[in-house]
Amino acid sequence: MLSEEVMKAVFPFLEGTDLVSCMGVSKRWREIAQDDYLWKCVCAKRWPSTCKRPSPPTVTYYKLFQTFHKRQQHRTLLPPRLSFNELEFYIDIWTEDTLIFSEVIPGPVLEKGIGVPPSGVGDMLRFHLESPEYKMTLPVEPRFSVPLSQTVSVSVLVGRKDSDRVARVIDKSKFDYVDRTAYRALAYDYLDFSPFYPFVSGIRAWISLLFMDCGNEGVIDVFGIEMDFCDIANSKEEVLWLLDMLDWQ
């Protein structure tokens, strides 16, 4: 067994994670490794300025290391103030200047989604729809066809029934990218946030036309619409928080 003097001589040279491991060896090692002088040595390597005062900026240097030695990846999200029951989505799609889809979609319908993809859907698209990533999908009835030679654009507004206000999600964006292997045509726009969130920007809303192979390379047969905020929101709760932060008018 190492003597206490040897451990006190060696421990100051250890990294914080190694010192934490030493605390799990035995009760004696833990008592020695908890000496805050050792944790001051650890903090002096990473945040030298925190050691310039007689006392640590937190209760102890050990507490300082515990709190900030690694970036917090998962935070508990508070329950959102919005629900899909309070929302409705206004979706309009044009080919050139011709309106081909125009519907008011209740929030619960978009939340429920397509469910089981229809027969004939490509394997890659089926895998995407059944993947755990959060997405909002809408079956299109009746289906519509879109010639790829024409410019297709989309606008999406979202309304709040609890306050009679509306926010813009997508403003006449074009479906510039058609992925025939994934059977999706994609468009996006950057969200407009409330002035209460001045440092939030650069987050995109994505919308996709989901289609099946109709045997004509120049036409897509649309059976569904998908919308997501995959840049940042990957759960129902995160999506609702994001929508709540929009610039509601």
mmCIF file of C-alpha atoms in Angstrom:
data_model
loop_
_atom_site.group_PDB
_atom_site.id
_atom_site.type_symbol
_atom_site.label_atom_id
_atom_site.label_comp_id
_atom_site.label_asym_id
_atom_site.label_seq_id
_atom_site.Cartn_x
_atom_site.Cartn_y
_atom_site.Cartn_z
ATOM 1 C CA MET A 1 0.000 0.000 0.000
ATOM 2 C CA LEU A 2 1.201 3.491 -0.826
ATOM 3 C CA SER A 3 1.931 5.703 2.147
ATOM 4 C CA GLU A 4 -0.122 8.837 2.671
ATOM 5 C CA GLU A 5 2.933 11.000 2.011
ATOM 6 C CA VAL A 6 3.538 9.361 -1.368
ATOM 7 C CA MET A 7 -0.094 9.797 -2.421
ATOM 8 C CA LYS A 8 -0.095 13.466 -1.399
ATOM 9 C CA ALA A 9 3.043 13.938 -3.475
ATOM 10 C CA VAL A 10 1.667 12.164 -6.557
ATOM 11 C CA PHE A 11 -1.991 13.219 -6.574
ATOM 12 C CA PRO A 12 -1.329 16.908 -7.427
ATOM 13 C CA PHE A 13 0.081 15.817 -10.792
ATOM 14 C CA LEU A 14 -3.022 13.835 -11.777
ATOM 15 C CA GLU A 15 -5.745 14.999 -14.130
ATOM 16 C CA GLY A 16 -9.166 15.565 -12.599
ATOM 17 C CA THR A 17 -10.714 12.418 -14.106
ATOM 18 C CA ASP A 18 -7.831 10.317 -12.745
ATOM 19 C CA LEU A 19 -8.217 11.872 -9.319
ATOM 20 C CA VAL A 20 -11.920 10.973 -9.401
ATOM 21 C CA SER A 21 -10.933 7.370 -10.156
ATOM 22 C CA CYS A 22 -8.600 7.373 -7.154
ATOM 23 C CA MET A 23 -11.530 8.346 -4.936
ATOM 24 C CA GLY A 24 -13.174 5.034 -5.808
ATOM 25 C CA VAL A 25 -10.232 2.828 -4.749
ATOM 26 C CA SER A 26 -10.844 2.811 -1.006
ATOM 27 C CA LYS A 27 -12.120 4.930 1.857
ATOM 28 C CA ARG A 28 -8.547 5.987 2.695
ATOM 29 C CA TRP A 29 -7.788 7.043 -0.867
ATOM 30 C CA ARG A 30 -11.081 8.932 -1.025
ATOM 31 C CA GLU A 31 -10.323 10.887 2.134
ATOM 32 C CA ILE A 32 -6.942 11.923 0.746
ATOM 33 C CA ALA A 33 -8.234 12.701 -2.764
ATOM 34 C CA GLN A 34 -10.977 14.934 -1.340
ATOM 35 C CA ASP A 35 -8.386 17.413 -0.075
ATOM 36 C CA ASP A 36 -9.390 20.636 -1.828
ATOM 37 C CA TYR A 37 -5.731 21.581 -2.317
ATOM 38 C CA LEU A 38 -5.502 18.731 -4.836
ATOM 39 C CA TRP A 39 -8.546 20.043 -6.678
ATOM 40 C CA LYS A 40 -7.033 23.511 -6.674
ATOM 41 C CA CYS A 41 -4.049 22.001 -8.492
ATOM 42 C CA VAL A 42 -6.445 20.454 -11.026
ATOM 43 C CA CYS A 43 -8.329 23.720 -11.540
ATOM 44 C CA ALA A 44 -5.070 25.675 -11.823
ATOM 45 C CA LYS A 45 -4.240 23.732 -14.979
ATOM 46 C CA ARG A 46 -7.606 24.393 -16.611
ATOM 47 C CA TRP A 47 -8.713 27.756 -15.210
ATOM 48 C CA PRO A 48 -5.562 29.387 -13.718
ATOM 49 C CA SER A 49 -7.330 32.662 -12.949
ATOM 50 C CA THR A 50 -9.714 30.923 -10.511
ATOM 51 C CA CYS A 51 -6.752 30.295 -8.197
ATOM 52 C CA LYS A 52 -5.624 33.926 -7.931
ATOM 53 C CA ARG A 53 -7.896 34.660 -4.966
ATOM 54 C CA PRO A 54 -7.629 33.215 -1.449
ATOM 55 C CA SER A 55 -10.876 31.243 -1.809
ATOM 56 C CA PRO A 56 -12.447 29.379 -4.750
ATOM 57 C CA PRO A 57 -15.213 31.061 -6.792
ATOM 58 C CA THR A 58 -17.531 28.209 -5.774
ATOM 59 C CA VAL A 59 -17.850 26.479 -2.397
ATOM 60 C CA THR A 60 -14.806 24.299 -3.148
ATOM 61 C CA TYR A 61 -12.445 23.691 -6.060
ATOM 62 C CA TYR A 62 -13.826 20.158 -6.217
ATOM 63 C CA LYS A 63 -17.297 21.632 -6.772
ATOM 64 C CA LEU A 64 -15.876 23.885 -9.507
ATOM 65 C CA PHE A 65 -14.389 20.895 -11.315
ATOM 66 C CA GLN A 66 -17.539 18.789 -10.927
ATOM 67 C CA THR A 67 -19.699 21.537 -12.404
ATOM 68 C CA PHE A 68 -17.624 22.690 -15.365
ATOM 69 C CA HIS A 69 -15.110 20.017 -16.348
ATOM 70 C CA LYS A 70 -17.306 18.862 -19.236
ATOM 71 C CA ARG A 71 -20.061 20.412 -21.279
ATOM 72 C CA GLN A 72 -23.545 19.422 -20.194
ATOM 73 C CA GLN A 73 -25.086 17.459 -23.053
ATOM 74 C CA HIS A 74 -28.538 16.783 -21.650
ATOM 75 C CA ARG A 75 -30.628 19.286 -19.761
ATOM 76 C CA THR A 76 -34.066 18.737 -18.383
ATOM 77 C CA LEU A 77 -36.544 20.559 -20.600
ATOM 78 C CA LEU A 78 -39.437 22.246 -18.850
ATOM 79 C CA PRO A 79 -42.921 21.331 -20.113
ATOM 80 C CA PRO A 80 -43.773 23.487 -23.155
ATOM 81 C CA ARG A 81 -46.356 26.229 -22.763
ATOM 82 C CA LEU A 82 -47.922 25.317 -26.112
ATOM 83 C CA SER A 83 -49.683 22.171 -27.218
ATOM 84 C CA PHE A 84 -50.618 20.945 -30.682
ATOM 85 C CA ASN A 85 -54.273 21.298 -29.672
ATOM 86 C CA GLU A 86 -53.774 25.069 -29.666
ATOM 87 C CA LEU A 87 -52.160 25.204 -33.113
ATOM 88 C CA GLU A 88 -53.265 25.069 -36.725
ATOM 89 C CA PHE A 89 -51.043 25.179 -39.779
ATOM 90 C CA TYR A 90 -51.815 26.988 -43.042
ATOM 91 C CA ILE A 91 -50.012 25.207 -45.889
ATOM 92 C CA ASP A 92 -50.096 26.458 -49.496
ATOM 93 C CA ILE A 93 -48.184 24.932 -52.416
ATOM 94 C CA TRP A 94 -47.872 26.325 -55.956
ATOM 95 C CA THR A 95 -46.498 25.115 -59.270
ATOM 96 C CA GLU A 96 -45.433 28.304 -61.016
ATOM 97 C CA ASP A 97 -48.491 30.520 -60.305
ATOM 98 C CA THR A 98 -51.029 27.694 -59.974
ATOM 99 C CA LEU A 99 -52.190 26.755 -56.476
ATOM 100 C CA ILE A 100 -52.147 22.937 -56.199
ATOM 101 C CA PHE A 101 -52.534 22.441 -52.435
ATOM 102 C CA SER A 102 -54.144 24.728 -49.863
ATOM 103 C CA GLU A 103 -55.287 23.440 -46.503
ATOM 104 C CA VAL A 104 -55.699 24.438 -42.865
ATOM 105 C CA ILE A 105 -54.247 21.550 -40.862
ATOM 106 C CA PRO A 106 -55.198 21.184 -37.174
ATOM 107 C CA GLY A 107 -52.177 20.670 -34.933
ATOM 108 C CA PRO A 108 -53.277 17.219 -33.693
ATOM 109 C CA VAL A 109 -53.524 15.972 -37.307
ATOM 110 C CA LEU A 110 -49.922 17.004 -38.027
ATOM 111 C CA GLU A 111 -48.842 15.586 -34.679
ATOM 112 C CA LYS A 112 -50.489 12.214 -35.387
ATOM 113 C CA GLY A 113 -48.798 11.968 -38.765
ATOM 114 C CA ILE A 114 -49.106 9.450 -41.550
ATOM 115 C CA GLY A 115 -48.929 6.405 -39.313
ATOM 116 C CA VAL A 116 -48.417 3.431 -41.598
ATOM 117 C CA PRO A 117 -46.815 4.427 -44.923
ATOM 118 C CA PRO A 118 -48.940 3.435 -47.939
ATOM 119 C CA SER A 119 -48.031 0.416 -50.029
ATOM 120 C CA GLY A 120 -45.618 1.154 -52.842
ATOM 121 C CA VAL A 121 -43.438 3.515 -50.819
ATOM 122 C CA GLY A 122 -39.702 3.127 -51.480
ATOM 123 C CA ASP A 123 -37.645 1.289 -48.854
ATOM 124 C CA MET A 124 -35.449 4.297 -48.076
ATOM 125 C CA LEU A 125 -38.439 6.582 -47.537
ATOM 126 C CA ARG A 126 -40.201 3.938 -45.449
ATOM 127 C CA PHE A 127 -37.095 3.614 -43.279
ATOM 128 C CA HIS A 128 -37.011 7.410 -42.872
ATOM 129 C CA LEU A 129 -40.684 7.621 -41.892
ATOM 130 C CA GLU A 130 -40.332 4.794 -39.365
ATOM 131 C CA SER A 131 -37.097 6.171 -37.832
ATOM 132 C CA PRO A 132 -37.257 7.565 -34.262
ATOM 133 C CA GLU A 133 -36.324 11.142 -35.246
ATOM 134 C CA TYR A 134 -39.236 13.466 -34.494
ATOM 135 C CA LYS A 135 -41.091 14.719 -37.536
ATOM 136 C CA MET A 136 -44.554 16.009 -38.393
ATOM 137 C CA THR A 137 -46.197 14.324 -41.363
ATOM 138 C CA LEU A 138 -49.462 14.720 -43.217
ATOM 139 C CA PRO A 139 -51.136 12.326 -45.656
ATOM 140 C CA VAL A 140 -52.279 14.085 -48.822
ATOM 141 C CA GLU A 141 -55.740 13.121 -50.071
ATOM 142 C CA PRO A 142 -56.276 13.257 -52.938
ATOM 143 C CA ARG A 143 -52.715 12.873 -54.117
ATOM 144 C CA PHE A 144 -51.322 15.342 -56.609
ATOM 145 C CA SER A 145 -48.629 15.131 -59.274
ATOM 146 C CA VAL A 146 -45.910 17.708 -59.820
ATOM 147 C CA PRO A 147 -43.960 18.103 -63.100
ATOM 148 C CA LEU A 148 -40.268 18.491 -62.244
ATOM 149 C CA SER A 149 -39.911 20.960 -65.096
ATOM 150 C CA GLN A 150 -41.975 23.497 -63.132
ATOM 151 C CA THR A 151 -40.973 25.606 -60.153
ATOM 152 C CA VAL A 152 -42.739 24.412 -56.989
ATOM 153 C CA SER A 153 -42.949 26.697 -53.954
ATOM 154 C CA VAL A 154 -44.520 26.540 -50.501
ATOM 155 C CA SER A 155 -45.668 28.856 -47.712
ATOM 156 C CA VAL A 156 -46.506 27.828 -44.153
ATOM 157 C CA LEU A 157 -48.072 29.911 -41.406
ATOM 158 C CA VAL A 158 -48.953 28.657 -37.933
ATOM 159 C CA GLY A 159 -51.838 30.040 -35.883
ATOM 160 C CA ARG A 160 -52.486 30.001 -32.143
ATOM 161 C CA LYS A 161 -56.092 29.451 -31.191
ATOM 162 C CA ASP A 162 -55.389 30.519 -27.605
ATOM 163 C CA SER A 163 -54.451 34.073 -28.606
ATOM 164 C CA ASP A 164 -55.555 34.540 -32.252
ATOM 165 C CA ARG A 165 -52.009 35.236 -33.376
ATOM 166 C CA VAL A 166 -50.070 33.953 -36.380
ATOM 167 C CA ALA A 167 -46.375 33.342 -37.064
ATOM 168 C CA ARG A 168 -44.510 32.692 -40.276
ATOM 169 C CA VAL A 169 -42.723 29.372 -40.693
ATOM 170 C CA ILE A 170 -41.906 29.266 -44.418
ATOM 171 C CA ASP A 171 -42.351 32.131 -46.882
ATOM 172 C CA LYS A 172 -42.746 31.064 -50.542
ATOM 173 C CA SER A 173 -39.660 28.847 -50.531
ATOM 174 C CA LYS A 174 -38.837 26.701 -53.559
ATOM 175 C CA PHE A 175 -38.411 22.941 -53.581
ATOM 176 C CA ASP A 176 -34.906 23.263 -54.996
ATOM 177 C CA TYR A 177 -33.702 19.756 -54.212
ATOM 178 C CA VAL A 178 -35.358 16.530 -55.348
ATOM 179 C CA ASP A 179 -33.823 13.331 -53.969
ATOM 180 C CA ARG A 180 -35.160 10.553 -56.162
ATOM 181 C CA THR A 181 -33.384 7.846 -54.134
ATOM 182 C CA ALA A 182 -35.072 9.025 -50.903
ATOM 183 C CA TYR A 183 -38.334 10.017 -52.676
ATOM 184 C CA ARG A 184 -38.370 13.480 -51.116
ATOM 185 C CA ALA A 185 -38.426 17.009 -52.531
ATOM 186 C CA LEU A 186 -37.118 19.513 -49.979
ATOM 187 C CA ALA A 187 -37.489 23.212 -49.241
ATOM 188 C CA TYR A 188 -36.536 25.291 -46.232
ATOM 189 C CA ASP A 189 -36.668 28.777 -44.750
ATOM 190 C CA TYR A 190 -35.134 30.462 -41.720
ATOM 191 C CA LEU A 191 -37.438 31.030 -38.770
ATOM 192 C CA ASP A 192 -38.283 34.513 -37.486
ATOM 193 C CA PHE A 193 -38.027 34.696 -33.700
ATOM 194 C CA SER A 194 -39.564 37.062 -31.190
ATOM 195 C CA PRO A 195 -37.466 40.088 -30.135
ATOM 196 C CA PHE A 196 -37.481 38.479 -26.686
ATOM 197 C CA TYR A 197 -34.901 36.013 -28.083
ATOM 198 C CA PRO A 198 -32.365 38.343 -29.774
ATOM 199 C CA PHE A 199 -29.545 35.790 -29.800
ATOM 200 C CA VAL A 200 -31.526 32.984 -31.445
ATOM 201 C CA SER A 201 -31.133 32.825 -35.227
ATOM 202 C CA GLY A 202 -30.088 30.620 -38.105
ATOM 203 C CA ILE A 203 -32.614 27.846 -37.383
ATOM 204 C CA ARG A 204 -34.345 26.389 -40.395
ATOM 205 C CA ALA A 205 -37.791 24.935 -40.939
ATOM 206 C CA TRP A 206 -37.715 22.084 -43.436
ATOM 207 C CA ILE A 207 -40.656 20.861 -45.471
ATOM 208 C CA SER A 208 -40.669 17.856 -47.795
ATOM 209 C CA LEU A 209 -42.983 16.499 -50.448
ATOM 210 C CA LEU A 210 -43.094 12.718 -50.015
ATOM 211 C CA PHE A 211 -43.651 10.905 -53.276
ATOM 212 C CA MET A 212 -43.775 7.483 -54.906
ATOM 213 C CA ASP A 213 -42.349 6.249 -58.167
ATOM 214 C CA CYS A 214 -45.061 6.639 -60.788
ATOM 215 C CA GLY A 215 -42.930 5.377 -63.679
ATOM 216 C CA ASN A 216 -42.436 8.868 -65.117
ATOM 217 C CA GLU A 217 -39.019 10.437 -64.478
ATOM 218 C CA GLY A 218 -40.397 13.915 -65.127
ATOM 219 C CA VAL A 219 -43.251 13.758 -62.584
ATOM 220 C CA ILE A 220 -43.493 13.055 -58.857
ATOM 221 C CA ASP A 221 -46.631 11.529 -57.316
ATOM 222 C CA VAL A 222 -47.047 13.237 -53.933
ATOM 223 C CA PHE A 223 -48.773 11.257 -51.171
ATOM 224 C CA GLY A 224 -47.618 13.182 -48.094
ATOM 225 C CA ILE A 225 -45.993 16.254 -46.596
ATOM 226 C CA GLU A 226 -43.376 16.306 -43.864
ATOM 227 C CA MET A 227 -42.205 19.228 -41.740
ATOM 228 C CA ASP A 228 -39.408 19.259 -39.187
ATOM 229 C CA PHE A 229 -36.865 21.463 -37.422
ATOM 230 C CA CYS A 230 -34.054 18.919 -37.413
ATOM 231 C CA ASP A 231 -31.360 21.615 -37.074
ATOM 232 C CA ILE A 232 -32.185 21.834 -33.380
ATOM 233 C CA ALA A 233 -35.507 20.255 -32.315
ATOM 234 C CA ASN A 234 -35.608 16.461 -32.077
ATOM 235 C CA SER A 235 -38.639 15.846 -29.864
ATOM 236 C CA LYS A 236 -42.239 16.949 -29.617
ATOM 237 C CA GLU A 237 -41.435 19.116 -26.587
ATOM 238 C CA GLU A 238 -38.505 20.823 -28.349
ATOM 239 C CA VAL A 239 -40.665 21.542 -31.408
ATOM 240 C CA LEU A 240 -43.362 23.142 -29.252
ATOM 241 C CA TRP A 241 -40.792 25.281 -27.418
ATOM 242 C CA LEU A 242 -39.357 26.373 -30.760
ATOM 243 C CA LEU A 243 -42.785 27.321 -32.095
ATOM 244 C CA ASP A 244 -43.511 29.239 -28.899
ATOM 245 C CA MET A 245 -40.404 31.377 -29.538
ATOM 246 C CA LEU A 246 -41.543 32.530 -32.986
ATOM 247 C CA ASP A 247 -42.414 36.129 -33.768
ATOM 248 C CA TRP A 248 -46.160 35.879 -33.188
ATOM 249 C CA GLN A 249 -48.212 38.744 -34.645
#
